[in-house]
PDB file of C-alpha atoms in Angstrom:
ATOM      1  CA  GLY H   1     -28.589  27.445  29.370  1.00 46.00           C
ATOM      2  CA  ASN H   2     -28.656  23.997  27.916  1.00 48.00           C
ATOM      3  CA  VAL H   3     -26.030  21.435  28.763  1.00 51.00           C
ATOM      4  CA  GLY H   4     -24.945  19.081  25.977  1.00 56.00           C
ATOM      5  CA  THR H   5     -22.831  15.984  25.964  1.00 67.00           C
ATOM      6  CA  ALA H   6     -20.274  16.130  23.186  1.00 69.00           C
ATOM      7  CA  PRO H   7     -18.914  12.989  21.555  1.00 75.00           C
ATOM      8  CA  ALA H   8     -15.398  11.822  22.413  1.00 78.00           C
ATOM      9  CA  ASN H   9     -12.891  14.151  20.689  1.00 81.00           C
ATOM     10  CA  GLY H  10     -15.666  16.716  20.176  1.00 83.00           C
ATOM     11  CA  SER H  11     -17.066  19.865  21.748  1.00 84.00           C
ATOM     12  CA  ALA H  12     -20.570  21.160  22.403  1.00 80.00           C
ATOM     13  CA  LEU H  13     -21.612  24.790  21.953  1.00 81.00           C
ATOM     14  CA  CYS H  14     -24.985  25.283  23.614  1.00 82.00           C
ATOM     15  CA  GLY H  15     -27.418  28.194  23.564  1.00 80.00           C
ATOM     16  CA  ASP H  16     -31.136  28.868  23.995  1.00 84.00           C
ATOM     17  CA  ASP H  17     -31.879  27.006  20.743  1.00 81.00           C
ATOM     18  CA  GLY H  18     -30.041  23.822  21.741  1.00 78.00           C
ATOM     19  CA  CYS H  19     -26.543  22.522  21.216  1.00 78.00           C
ATOM     20  CA  VAL H  20     -24.258  22.263  18.213  1.00 80.00           C
ATOM     21  CA  TYR H  21     -21.567  19.625  18.285  1.00 81.00           C
ATOM     22  CA  THR H  22     -18.234  19.985  16.498  1.00 86.00           C
ATOM     23  CA  CYS H  23     -15.201  17.785  16.292  1.00 88.00           C
ATOM     24  CA  ASN H  24     -12.014  18.992  17.929  1.00 88.00           C
ATOM     25  CA  GLU H  25      -9.032  20.014  15.796  1.00 85.00           C
ATOM     26  CA  GLY H  26      -7.475  17.005  14.064  1.00 79.00           C
ATOM     27  CA  TYR H  27     -10.723  15.005  14.074  1.00 85.00           C
ATOM     28  CA  GLU H  28     -13.624  14.697  11.645  1.00 86.00           C
ATOM     29  CA  PRO H  29     -17.257  13.530  11.904  1.00 87.00           C
ATOM     30  CA  ASP H  30     -17.660   9.764  11.453  1.00 85.00           C
ATOM     31  CA  GLY H  31     -21.233  10.028  10.132  1.00 84.00           C
ATOM     32  CA  ASN H  32     -22.669   8.423  13.265  1.00 84.00           C
ATOM     33  CA  GLY H  33     -22.446  11.352  15.663  1.00 79.00           C
ATOM     34  CA  GLY H  34     -18.864  10.669  16.722  1.00 83.00           C
ATOM     35  CA  CYS H  35     -15.468  12.146  15.900  1.00 86.00           C
ATOM     36  CA  VAL H  36     -12.540  10.154  14.524  1.00 84.00           C
ATOM     37  CA  MET H  37      -9.056  10.859  13.226  1.00 78.00           C
ATOM     38  CA  PRO H  38      -9.117  11.243   9.432  1.00 76.00           C
ATOM     39  CA  PRO H  39      -7.301   8.717   7.251  1.00 70.00           C
ATOM     40  CA  VAL H  40      -3.620   9.507   6.916  1.00 68.00           C
ATOM     41  CA  ASP H  41      -2.624  10.299   3.371  1.00 84.00           C
ATOM     42  CA  CYS H  42       0.873   9.747   2.093  1.00 92.00           C
ATOM     43  CA  ALA H  43       1.735  11.991  -0.848  1.00 90.00           C
ATOM     44  CA  ASP H  44       4.525   9.662  -1.985  1.00 94.00           C
ATOM     45  CA  ALA H  45       4.735   6.000  -1.031  1.00 96.00           C
ATOM     46  CA  THR H  46       7.515   3.679  -2.114  1.00 97.00           C
ATOM     47  CA  LEU H  47       8.138  -0.039  -2.424  1.00 97.00           C
ATOM     48  CA  SER H  48      11.482  -1.493  -1.371  1.00 97.00           C
ATOM     49  CA  GLY H  49      13.115  -4.189   0.667  1.00 96.00           C
ATOM     50  CA  GLU H  50      13.135  -3.715   4.433  1.00 95.00           C
ATOM     51  CA  ASP H  51      14.516  -0.319   5.520  1.00 95.00           C
ATOM     52  CA  GLY H  52      14.828   0.856   1.904  1.00 94.00           C
ATOM     53  CA  THR H  53      17.044  -2.018   0.779  1.00 95.00           C
ATOM     54  CA  ILE H  54      17.035  -3.837  -2.568  1.00 95.00           C
ATOM     55  CA  PHE H  55      13.786  -5.349  -3.902  1.00 95.00           C
ATOM     56  CA  CYS H  56      13.846  -7.832  -6.817  1.00 96.00           C
ATOM     57  CA  VAL H  57      11.363  -9.568  -9.111  1.00 95.00           C
ATOM     58  CA  ASP H  58      12.075 -12.365 -11.590  1.00 93.00           C
ATOM     59  CA  ASP H  59      10.563 -11.586 -14.085  1.00 91.00           C
ATOM     60  CA  GLU H  60       7.724  -9.060 -14.597  1.00 94.00           C
ATOM     61  CA  LEU H  61       5.854  -6.844 -12.140  1.00 96.00           C
ATOM     62  CA  LYS H  62       2.670  -4.769 -11.990  1.00 97.00           C
ATOM     63  CA  VAL H  63       1.591  -2.761  -8.925  1.00 97.00           C
ATOM     64  CA  TYR H  64      -1.911  -1.298  -8.665  1.00 98.00           C
ATOM     65  CA  VAL H  65      -3.334   1.127  -6.089  1.00 97.00           C
ATOM     66  CA  ASN H  66      -7.133   0.880  -5.932  1.00 97.00           C
ATOM     67  CA  GLY H  67      -7.113  -0.654  -9.424  1.00 97.00           C
ATOM     68  CA  GLU H  68      -4.878   2.040 -10.987  1.00 97.00           C
ATOM     69  CA  LEU H  69      -1.602   0.778 -12.489  1.00 97.00           C
ATOM     70  CA  ARG H  70       1.211   2.660 -10.687  1.00 97.00           C
ATOM     71  CA  LEU H  71       4.322   0.584 -11.464  1.00 96.00           C
ATOM     72  CA  GLN H  72       5.119  -1.797 -14.294  1.00 96.00           C
ATOM     73  CA  HIS H  73       8.217  -3.671 -15.370  1.00 94.00           C
ATOM     74  CA  SER H  74       8.203  -5.952 -18.405  1.00 92.00           C
ATOM     75  CA  GLY H  75      10.940  -8.224 -19.704  1.00 87.00           C
ATOM     76  CA  THR H  76      13.477 -10.054 -17.619  1.00 88.00           C
ATOM     77  CA  ALA H  77      14.295  -9.842 -13.910  1.00 90.00           C
ATOM     78  CA  VAL H  78      14.650  -6.438 -12.264  1.00 92.00           C
ATOM     79  CA  CYS H  79      16.120  -5.252  -8.980  1.00 94.00           C
ATOM     80  CA  TYR H  80      15.247  -1.854  -7.570  1.00 94.00           C
ATOM     81  CA  HIS H  81      18.370  -0.768  -5.678  1.00 93.00           C
ATOM     82  CA  SER H  82      16.587   2.147  -4.030  1.00 93.00           C
ATOM     83  CA  PRO H  83      12.921   2.646  -3.068  1.00 95.00           C
ATOM     84  CA  VAL H  84      10.633   3.007  -6.097  1.00 95.00           C
ATOM     85  CA  SER H  85       7.665   5.394  -6.000  1.00 96.00           C
ATOM     86  CA  ILE H  86       4.090   4.219  -6.442  1.00 97.00           C
ATOM     87  CA  GLY H  87       2.659   7.716  -5.860  1.00 95.00           C
ATOM     88  CA  PRO H  88       0.090   8.813  -3.284  1.00 95.00           C
ATOM     89  CA  VAL H  89      -1.405   6.213  -0.934  1.00 96.00           C
ATOM     90  CA  ALA H  90      -3.945   6.609   1.880  1.00 92.00           C
ATOM     91  CA  ASP H  91      -4.751   4.312   4.781  1.00 90.00           C
ATOM     92  CA  GLY H  92      -7.196   1.683   3.572  1.00 92.00           C
ATOM     93  CA  ASP H  93      -6.056   1.814  -0.069  1.00 95.00           C
ATOM     94  CA  GLN H  94      -5.813  -1.578  -1.776  1.00 97.00           C
ATOM     95  CA  ILE H  95      -2.364  -2.361  -3.149  1.00 98.00           C
ATOM     96  CA  ARG H  96      -2.274  -5.272  -5.567  1.00 98.00           C
ATOM     97  CA  VAL H  97       1.061  -6.795  -6.555  1.00 98.00           C
ATOM     98  CA  VAL H  98       1.172  -9.139  -9.549  1.00 97.00           C
ATOM     99  CA  ALA H  99       4.309 -10.897 -10.788  1.00 96.00           C
ATOM    100  CA  ASN H 100       4.625 -13.238 -13.726  1.00 95.00           C
ATOM    101  CA  ASN H 101       7.158 -15.218 -15.674  1.00 93.00           C
ATOM    102  CA  SER H 102       8.282 -13.481 -18.841  1.00 91.00           C
ATOM    103  CA  ASP H 103       6.729 -14.571 -22.117  1.00 90.00           C
ATOM    104  CA  TYR H 104      10.162 -15.206 -23.612  1.00 85.00           C
ATOM    105  CA  THR H 105      12.572 -15.986 -20.733  1.00 81.00           C
ATOM    106  CA  CYS H 106      10.950 -18.809 -18.815  1.00 85.00           C
ATOM    107  CA  GLY H 107      12.363 -20.597 -15.799  1.00 88.00           C
ATOM    108  CA  ASP H 108      12.850 -19.786 -12.125  1.00 90.00           C
ATOM    109  CA  VAL H 109      10.563 -17.129 -10.641  1.00 93.00           C
ATOM    110  CA  SER H 110      10.815 -15.058  -7.471  1.00 94.00           C
ATOM    111  CA  ILE H 111       9.843 -11.898  -5.659  1.00 96.00           C
ATOM    112  CA  THR H 112      11.887 -10.791  -2.660  1.00 96.00           C
ATOM    113  CA  PRO H 113      10.261  -9.510   0.549  1.00 97.00           C
ATOM    114  CA  PHE H 114       8.868  -6.005   0.071  1.00 97.00           C
ATOM    115  CA  TYR H 115       7.649  -3.115   2.159  1.00 98.00           C
ATOM    116  CA  LEU H 116       5.522   0.008   1.694  1.00 97.00           C
ATOM    117  CA  THR H 117       6.985   3.248   3.058  1.00 97.00           C
ATOM    118  CA  CYS H 118       5.607   6.764   3.311  1.00 95.00           C
ATOM    119  CA  THR H 119       8.556   8.981   2.384  1.00 93.00           C
ATOM    120  CA  ALA H 120       7.334  11.987   4.399  1.00 91.00           C
ATOM    121  CA  SER H 121       6.770  10.163   7.703  1.00 91.00           C
ATOM    122  CA  GLY H 122       9.212   7.286   7.282  1.00 93.00           C
ATOM    123  CA  VAL H 123       6.511   4.847   8.419  1.00 94.00           C
ATOM    124  CA  GLU H 124       7.177   1.409   6.928  1.00 96.00           C
ATOM    125  CA  GLN H 125       4.598  -1.361   6.513  1.00 97.00           C
ATOM    126  CA  ALA H 126       5.604  -4.946   5.769  1.00 97.00           C
ATOM    127  CA  LEU H 127       3.461  -6.032   2.822  1.00 98.00           C
ATOM    128  CA  ASP H 128       5.185  -9.377   2.283  1.00 97.00           C
ATOM    129  CA  PRO H 129       8.095  -9.974   4.665  1.00 97.00           C
ATOM    130  CA  VAL H 130       8.693 -13.473   3.244  1.00 96.00           C
ATOM    131  CA  GLY H 131       8.489 -13.156  -0.553  1.00 96.00           C
ATOM    132  CA  TYR H 132       8.156 -16.087  -2.930  1.00 95.00           C
ATOM    133  CA  GLY H 133      10.464 -18.170  -5.065  1.00 90.00           C
ATOM    134  CA  THR H 134      10.648 -21.510  -6.833  1.00 86.00           C
ATOM    135  CA  THR H 135      12.938 -23.314  -9.238  1.00 84.00           C
ATOM    136  CA  GLU H 136       9.899 -24.962 -10.814  1.00 85.00           C
ATOM    137  CA  ASP H 137       9.058 -23.223 -14.084  1.00 87.00           C
ATOM    138  CA  PRO H 138       5.383 -22.173 -13.929  1.00 91.00           C
ATOM    139  CA  GLY H 139       5.402 -21.724 -17.707  1.00 91.00           C
ATOM    140  CA  CYS H 140       6.113 -18.804 -19.994  1.00 92.00           C
ATOM    141  CA  GLY H 141       3.961 -15.781 -19.116  1.00 93.00           C
ATOM    142  CA  ALA H 142       2.354 -17.504 -16.114  1.00 94.00           C
ATOM    143  CA  VAL H 143       1.343 -15.385 -13.117  1.00 95.00           C
ATOM    144  CA  PHE H 144       3.063 -16.790 -10.042  1.00 95.00           C
ATOM    145  CA  TYR H 145       2.231 -14.067  -7.506  1.00 96.00           C
ATOM    146  CA  ASP H 146      -1.018 -12.100  -7.142  1.00 98.00           C
ATOM    147  CA  ARG H 147      -1.760 -10.641  -3.719  1.00 98.00           C
ATOM    148  CA  THR H 148      -3.665  -7.595  -2.474  1.00 98.00           C
ATOM    149  CA  PHE H 149      -2.708  -5.689   0.671  1.00 98.00           C
ATOM    150  CA  THR H 150      -4.427  -2.922   2.632  1.00 97.00           C
ATOM    151  CA  ALA H 151      -2.270   0.156   3.252  1.00 96.00           C
ATOM    152  CA  ALA H 152      -1.860   1.106   6.902  1.00 92.00           C
ATOM    153  CA  LEU H 153       0.615   3.966   7.002  1.00 85.00           C
TER     154      LEU H 153
END
């Protein structure tokens, strides 16, 4: 019979008509003849401080996943004392975090360090381990933080 060379993480099944290549369990075709691990999906991801601790924003917050608004807080400062869900997230998803000064309570602005966590696996990714803060008033309603991160859970 024929002898085929399977890609890494794949198998070849050969017969008189040639060989058919398949990816081993837990792998999927990469479109280029190879086999790769599929992206890891997280059914419920959360934002919090490190290790699930408090996460605060002064004043308003919007969080988008691939352009879809998943979390919004309007008004004055807020602190999430436990992890807050932003729904399903997959590796490679774009997470945009936007914070602004309130339209009616101007002054100091800040966002504490925050992390992305997959609740099922417990894997935590530092999105911004430093945060941002200033006592300089950027103006009422002004955006003071607008960053996009790539999920890697």
